[in-house]
CSV table of C-alpha atoms in Angstrom, one decimal:
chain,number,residue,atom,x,y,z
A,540,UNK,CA,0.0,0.0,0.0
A,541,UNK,CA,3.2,2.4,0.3
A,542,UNK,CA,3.8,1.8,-3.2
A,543,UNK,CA,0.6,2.5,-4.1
A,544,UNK,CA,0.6,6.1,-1.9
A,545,UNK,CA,3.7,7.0,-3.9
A,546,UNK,CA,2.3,6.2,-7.2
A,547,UNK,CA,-1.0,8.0,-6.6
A,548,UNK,CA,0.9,11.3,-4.9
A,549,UNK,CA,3.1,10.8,-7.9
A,550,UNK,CA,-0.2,11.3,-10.8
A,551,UNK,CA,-1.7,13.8,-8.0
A,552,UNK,CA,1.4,15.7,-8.6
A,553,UNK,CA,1.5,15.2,-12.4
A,554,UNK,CA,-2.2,16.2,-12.8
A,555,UNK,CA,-1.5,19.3,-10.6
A,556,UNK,CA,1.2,20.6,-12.8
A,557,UNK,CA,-0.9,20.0,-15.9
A,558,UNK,CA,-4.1,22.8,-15.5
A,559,UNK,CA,-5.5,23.7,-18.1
A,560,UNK,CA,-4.1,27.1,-20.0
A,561,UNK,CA,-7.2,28.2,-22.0
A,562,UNK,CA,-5.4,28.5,-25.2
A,563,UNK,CA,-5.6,32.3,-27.1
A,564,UNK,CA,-3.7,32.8,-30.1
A,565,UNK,CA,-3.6,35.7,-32.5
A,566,UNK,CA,-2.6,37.2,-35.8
A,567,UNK,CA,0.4,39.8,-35.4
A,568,UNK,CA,2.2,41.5,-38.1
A,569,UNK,CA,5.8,43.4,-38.2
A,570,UNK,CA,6.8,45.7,-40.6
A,571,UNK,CA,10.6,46.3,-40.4
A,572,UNK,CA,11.5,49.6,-41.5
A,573,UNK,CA,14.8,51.6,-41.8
A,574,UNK,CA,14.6,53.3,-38.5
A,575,UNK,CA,11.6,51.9,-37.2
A,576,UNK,CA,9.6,48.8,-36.6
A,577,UNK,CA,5.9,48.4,-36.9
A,578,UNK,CA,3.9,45.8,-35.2
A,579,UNK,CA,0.1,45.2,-35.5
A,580,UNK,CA,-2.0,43.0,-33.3
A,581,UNK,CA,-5.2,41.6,-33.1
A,582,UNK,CA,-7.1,41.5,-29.4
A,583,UNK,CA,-10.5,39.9,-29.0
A,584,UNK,CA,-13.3,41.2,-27.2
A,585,UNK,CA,-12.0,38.0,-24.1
A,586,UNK,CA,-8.8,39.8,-23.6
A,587,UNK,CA,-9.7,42.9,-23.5
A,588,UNK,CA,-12.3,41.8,-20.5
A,589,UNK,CA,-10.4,39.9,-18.5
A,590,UNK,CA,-7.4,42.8,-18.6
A,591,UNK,CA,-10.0,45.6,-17.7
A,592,UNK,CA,-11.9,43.5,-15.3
A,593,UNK,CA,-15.2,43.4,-17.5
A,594,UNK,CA,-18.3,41.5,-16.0
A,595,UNK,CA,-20.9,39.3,-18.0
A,596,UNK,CA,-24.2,40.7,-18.1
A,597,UNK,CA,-27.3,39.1,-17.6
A,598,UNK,CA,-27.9,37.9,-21.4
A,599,UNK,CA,-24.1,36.7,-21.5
A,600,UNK,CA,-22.7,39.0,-23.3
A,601,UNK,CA,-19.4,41.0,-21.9
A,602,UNK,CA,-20.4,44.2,-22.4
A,603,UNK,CA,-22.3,46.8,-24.6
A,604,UNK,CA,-20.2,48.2,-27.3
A,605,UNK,CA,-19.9,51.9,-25.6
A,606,UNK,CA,-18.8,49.9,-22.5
A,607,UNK,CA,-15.9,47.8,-24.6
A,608,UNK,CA,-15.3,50.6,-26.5
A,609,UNK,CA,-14.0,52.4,-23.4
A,610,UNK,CA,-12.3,49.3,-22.0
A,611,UNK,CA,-10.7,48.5,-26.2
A,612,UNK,CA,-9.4,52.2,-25.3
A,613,UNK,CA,-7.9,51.7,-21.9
A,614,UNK,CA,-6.6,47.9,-23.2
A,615,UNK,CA,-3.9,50.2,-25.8
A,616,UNK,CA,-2.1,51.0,-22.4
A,617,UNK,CA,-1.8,47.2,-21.0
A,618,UNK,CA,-0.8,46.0,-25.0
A,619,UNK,CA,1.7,48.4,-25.1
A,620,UNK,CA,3.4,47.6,-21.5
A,621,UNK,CA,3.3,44.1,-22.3
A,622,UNK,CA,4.3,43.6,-25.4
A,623,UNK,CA,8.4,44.2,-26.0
A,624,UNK,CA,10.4,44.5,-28.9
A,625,UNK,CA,14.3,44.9,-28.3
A,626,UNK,CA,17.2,45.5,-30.3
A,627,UNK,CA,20.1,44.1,-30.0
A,628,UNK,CA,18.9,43.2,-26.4
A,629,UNK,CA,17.6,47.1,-26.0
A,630,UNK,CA,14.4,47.3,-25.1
A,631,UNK,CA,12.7,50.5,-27.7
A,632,UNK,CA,10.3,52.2,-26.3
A,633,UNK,CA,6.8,52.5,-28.3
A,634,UNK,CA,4.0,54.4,-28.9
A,635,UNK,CA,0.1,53.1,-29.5
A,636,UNK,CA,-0.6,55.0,-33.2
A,637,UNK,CA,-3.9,53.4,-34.2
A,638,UNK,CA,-6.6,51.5,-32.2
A,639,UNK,CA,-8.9,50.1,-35.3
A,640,UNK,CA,-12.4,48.9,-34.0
A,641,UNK,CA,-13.7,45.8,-35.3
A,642,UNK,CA,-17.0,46.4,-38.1
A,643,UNK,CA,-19.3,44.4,-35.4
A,644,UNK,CA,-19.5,43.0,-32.3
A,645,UNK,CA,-20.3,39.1,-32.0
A,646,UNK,CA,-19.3,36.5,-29.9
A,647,UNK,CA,-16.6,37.7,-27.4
A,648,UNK,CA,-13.7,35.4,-28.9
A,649,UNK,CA,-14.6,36.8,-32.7
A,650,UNK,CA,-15.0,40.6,-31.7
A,651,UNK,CA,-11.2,41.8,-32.3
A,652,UNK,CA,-9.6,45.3,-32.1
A,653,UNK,CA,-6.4,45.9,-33.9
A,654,UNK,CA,-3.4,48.3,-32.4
A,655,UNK,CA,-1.2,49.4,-34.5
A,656,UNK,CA,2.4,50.1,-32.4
A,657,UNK,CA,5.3,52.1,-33.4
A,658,UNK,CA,9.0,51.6,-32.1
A,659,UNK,CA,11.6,53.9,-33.3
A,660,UNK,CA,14.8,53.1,-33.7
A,661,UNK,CA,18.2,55.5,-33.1
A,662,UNK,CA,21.9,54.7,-33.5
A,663,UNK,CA,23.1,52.2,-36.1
A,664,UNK,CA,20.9,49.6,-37.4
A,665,UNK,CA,20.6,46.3,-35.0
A,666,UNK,CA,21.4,43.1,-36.0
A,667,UNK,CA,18.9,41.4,-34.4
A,668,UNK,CA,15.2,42.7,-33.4
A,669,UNK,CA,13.5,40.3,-30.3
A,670,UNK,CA,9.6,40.2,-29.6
A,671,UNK,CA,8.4,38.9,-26.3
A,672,UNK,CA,5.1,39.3,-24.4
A,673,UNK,CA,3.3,38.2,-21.1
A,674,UNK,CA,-0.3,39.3,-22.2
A,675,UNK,CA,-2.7,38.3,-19.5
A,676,UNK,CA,0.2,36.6,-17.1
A,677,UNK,CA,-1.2,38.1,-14.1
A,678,UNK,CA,-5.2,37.2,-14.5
A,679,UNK,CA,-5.7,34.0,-13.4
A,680,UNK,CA,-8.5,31.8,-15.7
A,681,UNK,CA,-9.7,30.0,-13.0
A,682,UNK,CA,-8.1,28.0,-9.3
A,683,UNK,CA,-4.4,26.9,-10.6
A,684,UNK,CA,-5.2,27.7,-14.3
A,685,UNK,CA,-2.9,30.4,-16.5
A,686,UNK,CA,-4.0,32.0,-20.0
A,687,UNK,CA,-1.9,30.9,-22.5
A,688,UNK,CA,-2.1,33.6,-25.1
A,689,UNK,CA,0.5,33.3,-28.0
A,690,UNK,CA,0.4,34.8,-31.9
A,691,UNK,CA,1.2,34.0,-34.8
A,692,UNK,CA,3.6,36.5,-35.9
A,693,UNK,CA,4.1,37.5,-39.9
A,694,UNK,CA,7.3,39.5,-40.8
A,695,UNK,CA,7.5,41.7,-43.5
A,696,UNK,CA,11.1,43.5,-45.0
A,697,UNK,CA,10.3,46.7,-46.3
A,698,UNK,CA,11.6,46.9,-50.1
A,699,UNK,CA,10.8,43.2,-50.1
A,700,UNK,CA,7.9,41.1,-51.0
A,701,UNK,CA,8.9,37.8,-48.9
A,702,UNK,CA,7.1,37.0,-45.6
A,703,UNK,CA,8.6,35.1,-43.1
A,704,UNK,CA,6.3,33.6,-40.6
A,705,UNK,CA,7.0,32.5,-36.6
A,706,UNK,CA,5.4,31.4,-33.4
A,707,UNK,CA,5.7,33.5,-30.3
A,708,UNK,CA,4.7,32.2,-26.8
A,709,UNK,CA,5.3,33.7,-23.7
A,710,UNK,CA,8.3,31.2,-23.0
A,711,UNK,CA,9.7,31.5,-26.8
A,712,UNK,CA,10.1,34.9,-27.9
A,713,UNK,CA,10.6,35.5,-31.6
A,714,UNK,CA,13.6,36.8,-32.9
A,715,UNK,CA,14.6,37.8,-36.5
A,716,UNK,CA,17.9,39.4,-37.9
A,717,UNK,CA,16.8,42.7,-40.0
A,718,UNK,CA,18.4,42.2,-42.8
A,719,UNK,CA,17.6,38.2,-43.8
A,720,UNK,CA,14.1,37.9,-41.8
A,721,UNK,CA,12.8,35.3,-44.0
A,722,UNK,CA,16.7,33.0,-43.2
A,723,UNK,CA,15.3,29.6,-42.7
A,724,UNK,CA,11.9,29.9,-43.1
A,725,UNK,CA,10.5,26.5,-43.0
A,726,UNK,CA,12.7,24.7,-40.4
A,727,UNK,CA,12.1,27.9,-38.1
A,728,UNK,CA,8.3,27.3,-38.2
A,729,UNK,CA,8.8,23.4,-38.1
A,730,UNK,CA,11.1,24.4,-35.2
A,731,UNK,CA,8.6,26.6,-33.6
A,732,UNK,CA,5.1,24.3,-34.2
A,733,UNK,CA,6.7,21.4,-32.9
A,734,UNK,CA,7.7,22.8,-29.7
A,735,UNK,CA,4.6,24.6,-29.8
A,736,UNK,CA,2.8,21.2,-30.2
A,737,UNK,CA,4.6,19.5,-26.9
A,738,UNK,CA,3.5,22.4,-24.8
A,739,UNK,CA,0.0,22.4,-25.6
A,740,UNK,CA,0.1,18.7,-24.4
A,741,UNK,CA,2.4,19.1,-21.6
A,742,UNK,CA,0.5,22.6,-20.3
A,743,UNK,CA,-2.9,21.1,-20.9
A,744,UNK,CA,-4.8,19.0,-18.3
A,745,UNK,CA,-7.3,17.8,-20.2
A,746,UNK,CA,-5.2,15.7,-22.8
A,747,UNK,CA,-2.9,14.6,-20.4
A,748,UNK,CA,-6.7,13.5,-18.1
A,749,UNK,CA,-7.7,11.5,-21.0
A,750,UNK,CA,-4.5,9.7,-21.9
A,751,UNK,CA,-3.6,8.3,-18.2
A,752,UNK,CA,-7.0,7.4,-17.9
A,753,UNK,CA,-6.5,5.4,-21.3
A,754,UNK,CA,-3.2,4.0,-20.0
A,755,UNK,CA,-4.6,2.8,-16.7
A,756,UNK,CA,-6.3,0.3,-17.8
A,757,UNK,CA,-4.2,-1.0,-19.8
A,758,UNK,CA,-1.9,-4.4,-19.0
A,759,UNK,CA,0.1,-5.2,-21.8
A,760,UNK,CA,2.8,-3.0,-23.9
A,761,UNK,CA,0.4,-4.0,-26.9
A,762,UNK,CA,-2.9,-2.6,-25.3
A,763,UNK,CA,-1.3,0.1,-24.8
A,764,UNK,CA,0.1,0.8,-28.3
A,765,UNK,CA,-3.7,0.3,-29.8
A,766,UNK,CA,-5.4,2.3,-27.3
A,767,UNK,CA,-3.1,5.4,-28.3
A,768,UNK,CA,-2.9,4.7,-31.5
A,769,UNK,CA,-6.7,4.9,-31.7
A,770,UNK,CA,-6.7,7.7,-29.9
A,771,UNK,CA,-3.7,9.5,-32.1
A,772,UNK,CA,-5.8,8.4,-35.3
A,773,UNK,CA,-8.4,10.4,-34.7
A,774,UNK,CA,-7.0,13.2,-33.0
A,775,UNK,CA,-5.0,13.8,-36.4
A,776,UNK,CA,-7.8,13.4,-38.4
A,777,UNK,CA,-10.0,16.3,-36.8
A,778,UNK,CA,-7.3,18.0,-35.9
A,779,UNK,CA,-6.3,18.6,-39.9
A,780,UNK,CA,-10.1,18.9,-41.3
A,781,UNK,CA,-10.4,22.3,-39.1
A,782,UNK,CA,-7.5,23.7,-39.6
A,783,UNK,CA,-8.4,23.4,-43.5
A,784,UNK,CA,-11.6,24.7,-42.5
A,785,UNK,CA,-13.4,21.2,-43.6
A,786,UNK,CA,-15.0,20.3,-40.2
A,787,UNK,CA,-15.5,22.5,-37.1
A,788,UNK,CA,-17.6,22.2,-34.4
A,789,UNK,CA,-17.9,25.6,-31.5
A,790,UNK,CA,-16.4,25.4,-28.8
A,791,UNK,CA,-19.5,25.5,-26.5
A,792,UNK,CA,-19.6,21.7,-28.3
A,793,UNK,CA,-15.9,20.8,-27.5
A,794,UNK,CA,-14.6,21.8,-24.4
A,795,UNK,CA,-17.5,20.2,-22.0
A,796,UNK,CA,-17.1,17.1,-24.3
A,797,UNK,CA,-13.4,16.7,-24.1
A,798,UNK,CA,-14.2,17.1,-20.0
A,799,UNK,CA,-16.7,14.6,-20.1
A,800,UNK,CA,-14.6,12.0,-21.7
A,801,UNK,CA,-11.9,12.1,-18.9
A,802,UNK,CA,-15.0,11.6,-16.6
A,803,UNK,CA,-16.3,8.5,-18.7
A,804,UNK,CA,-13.1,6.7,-19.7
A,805,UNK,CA,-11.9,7.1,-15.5
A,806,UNK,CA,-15.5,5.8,-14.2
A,807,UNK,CA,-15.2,2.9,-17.1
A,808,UNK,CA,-12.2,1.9,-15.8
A,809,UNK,CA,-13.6,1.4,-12.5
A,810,UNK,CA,-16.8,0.5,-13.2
A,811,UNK,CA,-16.3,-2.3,-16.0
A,812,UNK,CA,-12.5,-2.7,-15.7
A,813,UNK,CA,-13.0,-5.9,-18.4
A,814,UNK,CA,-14.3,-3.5,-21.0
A,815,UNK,CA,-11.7,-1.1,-20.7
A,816,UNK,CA,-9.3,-3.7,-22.3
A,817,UNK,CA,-11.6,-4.8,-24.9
A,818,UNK,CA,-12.6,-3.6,-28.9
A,819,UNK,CA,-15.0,-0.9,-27.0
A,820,UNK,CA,-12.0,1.2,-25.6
A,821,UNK,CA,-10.7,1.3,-28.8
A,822,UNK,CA,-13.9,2.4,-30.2
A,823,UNK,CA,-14.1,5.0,-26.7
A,824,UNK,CA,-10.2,5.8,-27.5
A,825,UNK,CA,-11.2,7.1,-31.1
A,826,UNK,CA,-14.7,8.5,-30.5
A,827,UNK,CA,-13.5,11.1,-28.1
A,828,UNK,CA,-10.1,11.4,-29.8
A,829,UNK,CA,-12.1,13.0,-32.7
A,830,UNK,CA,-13.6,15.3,-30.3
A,831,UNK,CA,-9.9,16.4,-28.9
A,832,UNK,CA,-8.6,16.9,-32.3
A,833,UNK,CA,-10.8,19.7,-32.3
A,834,UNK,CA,-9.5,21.0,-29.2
A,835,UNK,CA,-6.3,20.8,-30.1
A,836,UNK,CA,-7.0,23.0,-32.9
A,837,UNK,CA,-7.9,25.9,-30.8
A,838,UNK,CA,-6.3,29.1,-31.4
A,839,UNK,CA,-4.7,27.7,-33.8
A,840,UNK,CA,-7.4,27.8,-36.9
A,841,UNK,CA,-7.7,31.9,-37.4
A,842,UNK,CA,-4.0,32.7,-37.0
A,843,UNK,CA,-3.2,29.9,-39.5
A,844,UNK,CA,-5.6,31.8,-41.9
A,845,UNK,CA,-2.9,33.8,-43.7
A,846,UNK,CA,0.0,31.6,-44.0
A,847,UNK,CA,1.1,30.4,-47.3
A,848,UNK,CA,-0.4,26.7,-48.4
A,849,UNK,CA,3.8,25.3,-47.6
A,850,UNK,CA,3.2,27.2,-44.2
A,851,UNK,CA,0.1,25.8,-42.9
A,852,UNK,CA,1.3,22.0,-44.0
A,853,UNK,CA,4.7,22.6,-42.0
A,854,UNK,CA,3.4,23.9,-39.0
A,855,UNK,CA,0.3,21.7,-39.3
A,856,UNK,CA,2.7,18.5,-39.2
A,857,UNK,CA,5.2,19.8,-37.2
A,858,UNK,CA,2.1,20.6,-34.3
A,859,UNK,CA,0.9,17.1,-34.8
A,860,UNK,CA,4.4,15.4,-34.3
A,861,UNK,CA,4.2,17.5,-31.1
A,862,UNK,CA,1.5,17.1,-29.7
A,863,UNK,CA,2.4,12.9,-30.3
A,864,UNK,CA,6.0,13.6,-28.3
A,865,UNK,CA,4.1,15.1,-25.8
A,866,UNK,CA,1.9,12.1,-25.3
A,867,UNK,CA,4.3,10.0,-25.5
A,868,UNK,CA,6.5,11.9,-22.7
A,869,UNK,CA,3.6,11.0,-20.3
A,870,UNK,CA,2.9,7.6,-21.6
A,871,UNK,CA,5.7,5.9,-21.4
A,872,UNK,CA,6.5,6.8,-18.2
A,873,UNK,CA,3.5,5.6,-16.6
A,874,UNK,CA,3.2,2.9,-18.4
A,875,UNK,CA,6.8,1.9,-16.9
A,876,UNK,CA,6.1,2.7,-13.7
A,877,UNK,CA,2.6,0.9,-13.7
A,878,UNK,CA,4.2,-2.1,-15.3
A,879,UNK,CA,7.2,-2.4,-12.6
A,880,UNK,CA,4.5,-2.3,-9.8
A,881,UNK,CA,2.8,-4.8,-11.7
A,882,UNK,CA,5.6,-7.0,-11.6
A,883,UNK,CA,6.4,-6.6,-8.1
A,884,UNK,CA,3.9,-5.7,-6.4
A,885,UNK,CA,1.1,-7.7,-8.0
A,886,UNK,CA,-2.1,-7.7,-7.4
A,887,UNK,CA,-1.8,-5.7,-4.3
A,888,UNK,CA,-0.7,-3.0,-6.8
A,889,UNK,CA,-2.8,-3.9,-10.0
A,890,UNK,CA,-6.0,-3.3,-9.4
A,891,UNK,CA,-6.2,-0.2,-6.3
A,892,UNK,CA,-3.8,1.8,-8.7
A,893,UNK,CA,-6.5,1.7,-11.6
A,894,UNK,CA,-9.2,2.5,-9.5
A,895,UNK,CA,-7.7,4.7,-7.4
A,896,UNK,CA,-6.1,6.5,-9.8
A,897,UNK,CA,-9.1,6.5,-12.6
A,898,UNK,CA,-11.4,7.9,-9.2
A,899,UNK,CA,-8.7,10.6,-8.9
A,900,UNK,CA,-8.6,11.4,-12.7
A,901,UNK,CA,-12.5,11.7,-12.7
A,902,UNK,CA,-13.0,14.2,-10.1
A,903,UNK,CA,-10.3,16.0,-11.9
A,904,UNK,CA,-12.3,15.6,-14.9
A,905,UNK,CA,-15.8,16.6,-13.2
A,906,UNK,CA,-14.1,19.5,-11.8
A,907,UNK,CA,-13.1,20.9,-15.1
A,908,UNK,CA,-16.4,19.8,-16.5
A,909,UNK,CA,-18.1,22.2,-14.4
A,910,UNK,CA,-15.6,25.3,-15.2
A,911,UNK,CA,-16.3,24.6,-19.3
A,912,UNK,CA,-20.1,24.3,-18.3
A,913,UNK,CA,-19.6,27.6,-16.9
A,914,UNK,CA,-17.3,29.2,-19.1
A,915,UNK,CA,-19.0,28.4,-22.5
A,916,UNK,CA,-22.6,28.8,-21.0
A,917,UNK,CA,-22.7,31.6,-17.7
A,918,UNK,CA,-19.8,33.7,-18.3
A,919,UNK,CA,-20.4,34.8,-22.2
C-alpha cells in the first residue's frame, strides 16, 4: 500500500502541474522599416475583458459596445506595457498610433480590435530585433489555471515582398535578424510548431486526463500501443479537417465534451475494468479522440488563416508530431512505472492503482467539466 501512496501522490502531482491554460492565439504583423519597426496585433473582445476586469451581463454577453469601447481604449495601455520589442537586447520604447475597432461586435472570442504600435529606432541599425510578451500573465482563468495567449507573428522587410512567418509564446520569444528575416523559413516554423505542439500537451490538463485514464487500464505493452494509436488516429484526423476549415464544431460543443470524456473513460475503468481492455475502448479511445482533435485545434485555426499553403502543411505537421511527443512523454513513463508495480507488487498493486487513480482522474475531470459548463454557457 506504500507503493501505491507514492504512485497515486506521484499522478496527483502530475495532474497538478498540468491545469489547463485556456489557449488564445492571435494574428500579429511586423513591418521592419529603416529606423523603425511596426507591429500590429489583433485582441479579441475575451482579452480585452479579462485585462480591464469586464463583468458578464445578464444575457451573457461581456459588455455593450460603448462599455468595450472604453475598455478597447484603456486595453492600448496594457498592450503596449506588455508587449516588448528589443534590439540588440535594448528594449525600444513604443507608442500606441492606431486603435482600429472591429465592423461588429459578436461573440466575445470573434470581436477583435487591432493596435497598431510604433518603435523607433536610433543609433546604427541592429542586428537582431526580439519580440516577447506576457499578455494576460497576471489574471488568473480559473483556481491553478494560466491564460496561454500566444500569436502567430508574420514579418514583412520593407523593399521586399517575402514573408517570413514564426510562433511567439510567452516562454519563446521571436527573434529575426533585419536584414535576412525570411533566413530559414521552414525549419524555423517546423522548429517553432513542434515545440509549440509538446506544450499544448504538456501545459494542458485535459489531454494529459484523458490519456492516463486510457493507460490505466491498460496491461500489456500491446494494449497500450492500440489504445493510443486509436486515440492519435483520430486526434490527427480532426485536428487537420479544421485547420483546413473542412470540419469545425464551436467550442460551446468541444470543451465540455473533451471534459466529459476524462470523466467516462476514469468511471469505465472502474466501473467495467473488463471492457476497458476490450474492442470498446478502442472504439471509446477514437470517438472522443475525434472530439480532442478539435480542441487541439484551438487558437490555432484563425491565426493559420494567412500563411502560405507550404506554411500551414509545416506547421500543421510539425504541431501534430508534437503534440504525439508530448503524449508520448507522459505515456511511457507511466506505463513503466505501472508495469514495474505490476511485476512486483502484483495484485496488491494492479488493481487499487487503476481504480484509485481513474477515481482521482474523474474528479479532476468533473471538476473541469463544471468550469467549461460555466465558461462556454454563464460567463459569455
Amino acid at each position: 500500500m506504500r507503493s501505491l501512496a507514492i504512485f497515486l501522490i506521484a499522478l496527483g502531482v502530475a495532474a497538478g502541474g498540468a491545469w489547463a491554460h485556456p489557449l488564445i492565439q492571435q494574428p500579429m504583423w511586423v513591418l521592419s522599416e529603416p529606423g523603425r519597426i511596426r507591429v500590429a496585433v489583433n485582441v479579441s473582445a475575451r482579452e480585452i475583458a479579462v485585462a480591464q476586469g469586464l463583468e458578464a451581463r445578464e444575457d451573457g454577453a461581456i459588455a455593450d459596445a460603448l462599455s468595450l469601447a472604453e475598455a478597447a481604449e484603456r486595453e492600448a495601455d496594457y498592450v503596449r506595457r506588455h508587449l516588448r520589442v528589443l534590439a540588440d537586447g535594448r528594449e525600444l520604447a513604443g507608442q500606441i498610433t492606431k486603435i482600429t475597432p472591429p465592423p461588429a461586435i459578436s461573440s466575445d472570442e470573434k470581436t477583435h480590435y487591432q493596435y497598431e504600435l510604433d518603435y523607433p529606432l536610433t543609433g546604427p541599425a541592429p542586428f537582431e530585433i526580439a519580440i516577447s510578451e506576457d499578455m494576460l500573465r497576471e489574471f488568473p482563468y480559473a483556481a491553478g489555471m494560466a491564460w496561454d495567449v500566444s500569436y502567430i507573428i508574420r514579418l514583412k522587410r520593407a523593399g521586399s515582398d517575402e514573408i517570413a512567418s514564426g510562433l511567439l509564446r510567452r516562454q519563446q520569444p521571436f527573434a529575426f535578424v533585419r536584414a535576412s528575416p525570411a533566413k530559414g523559413g521552414g525549419w524555423k516554423t517546423f522548429r517553432e510548431y513542434l515545440w509549440d505542439g509538446v506544450m499544448h500537451i504538456l501545459t494542458g490538463y485535459d489531454h494529459l486526463l484523458f490519456v492516463c485514464a486510457l493507460v490505466l487500464a491498460t496491461v500489456s505493452f500491446w494494449d497500450m500501443v492500440k489504445v493510443i494509436a486509436a486515440f492519435t488516429l483520430a486526434h490527427t484526423i480532426t485536428l487537420a479537417l479544421s485547420v483546413f476549415d473542412i470540419f469545425r464544431l464551436p467550442p460551446w460543443v468541444v470543451e465540455p465534451v473533451i471534459s466529459l470524456s476524462i470523466v467516462f473513460v476514469a468511471l469505465e475503468n472502474v466501473l467495467w475494468p473488463r471492457r476497458s481492455r476490450s474492442w470498446a475502448r478502442l472504439a471509446v479511445a477514437f470517438s472522443f479522440g475525434l472530439v480532442h482533435g478539435l480542441g487541439f485545434a484551438g487558437g490555432l485555426l484563425d491565426a493559420m488563416a494567412g500563411l502560405p499553403a507550404i506554411g500551414i502543411w509545416i506547421a500543421l505537421g510539425a504541431f501534430s508530431l508534437g503534440v504525439e511527443i508530448g503524449h508520448q512523454l507522459v505515456v511511457l513513463p507511466l506505463f513503466g512505472l505501472l508495469t514495474l508495480g505490476r511485476r512486483f507488487l502484483h495484485e496488491s498493486f494492479a488493481k487499487p492503482a487503476m481504480r484509485y487513480g481513474s477515481l482521482a482522474i474523474s474528479l479532476c475531470g468533473a471538476y473541469y467539466l463544471c468550469i467549461a459548463i460555466h465558461e462556454q454557457f454563464f460567463s459569455r
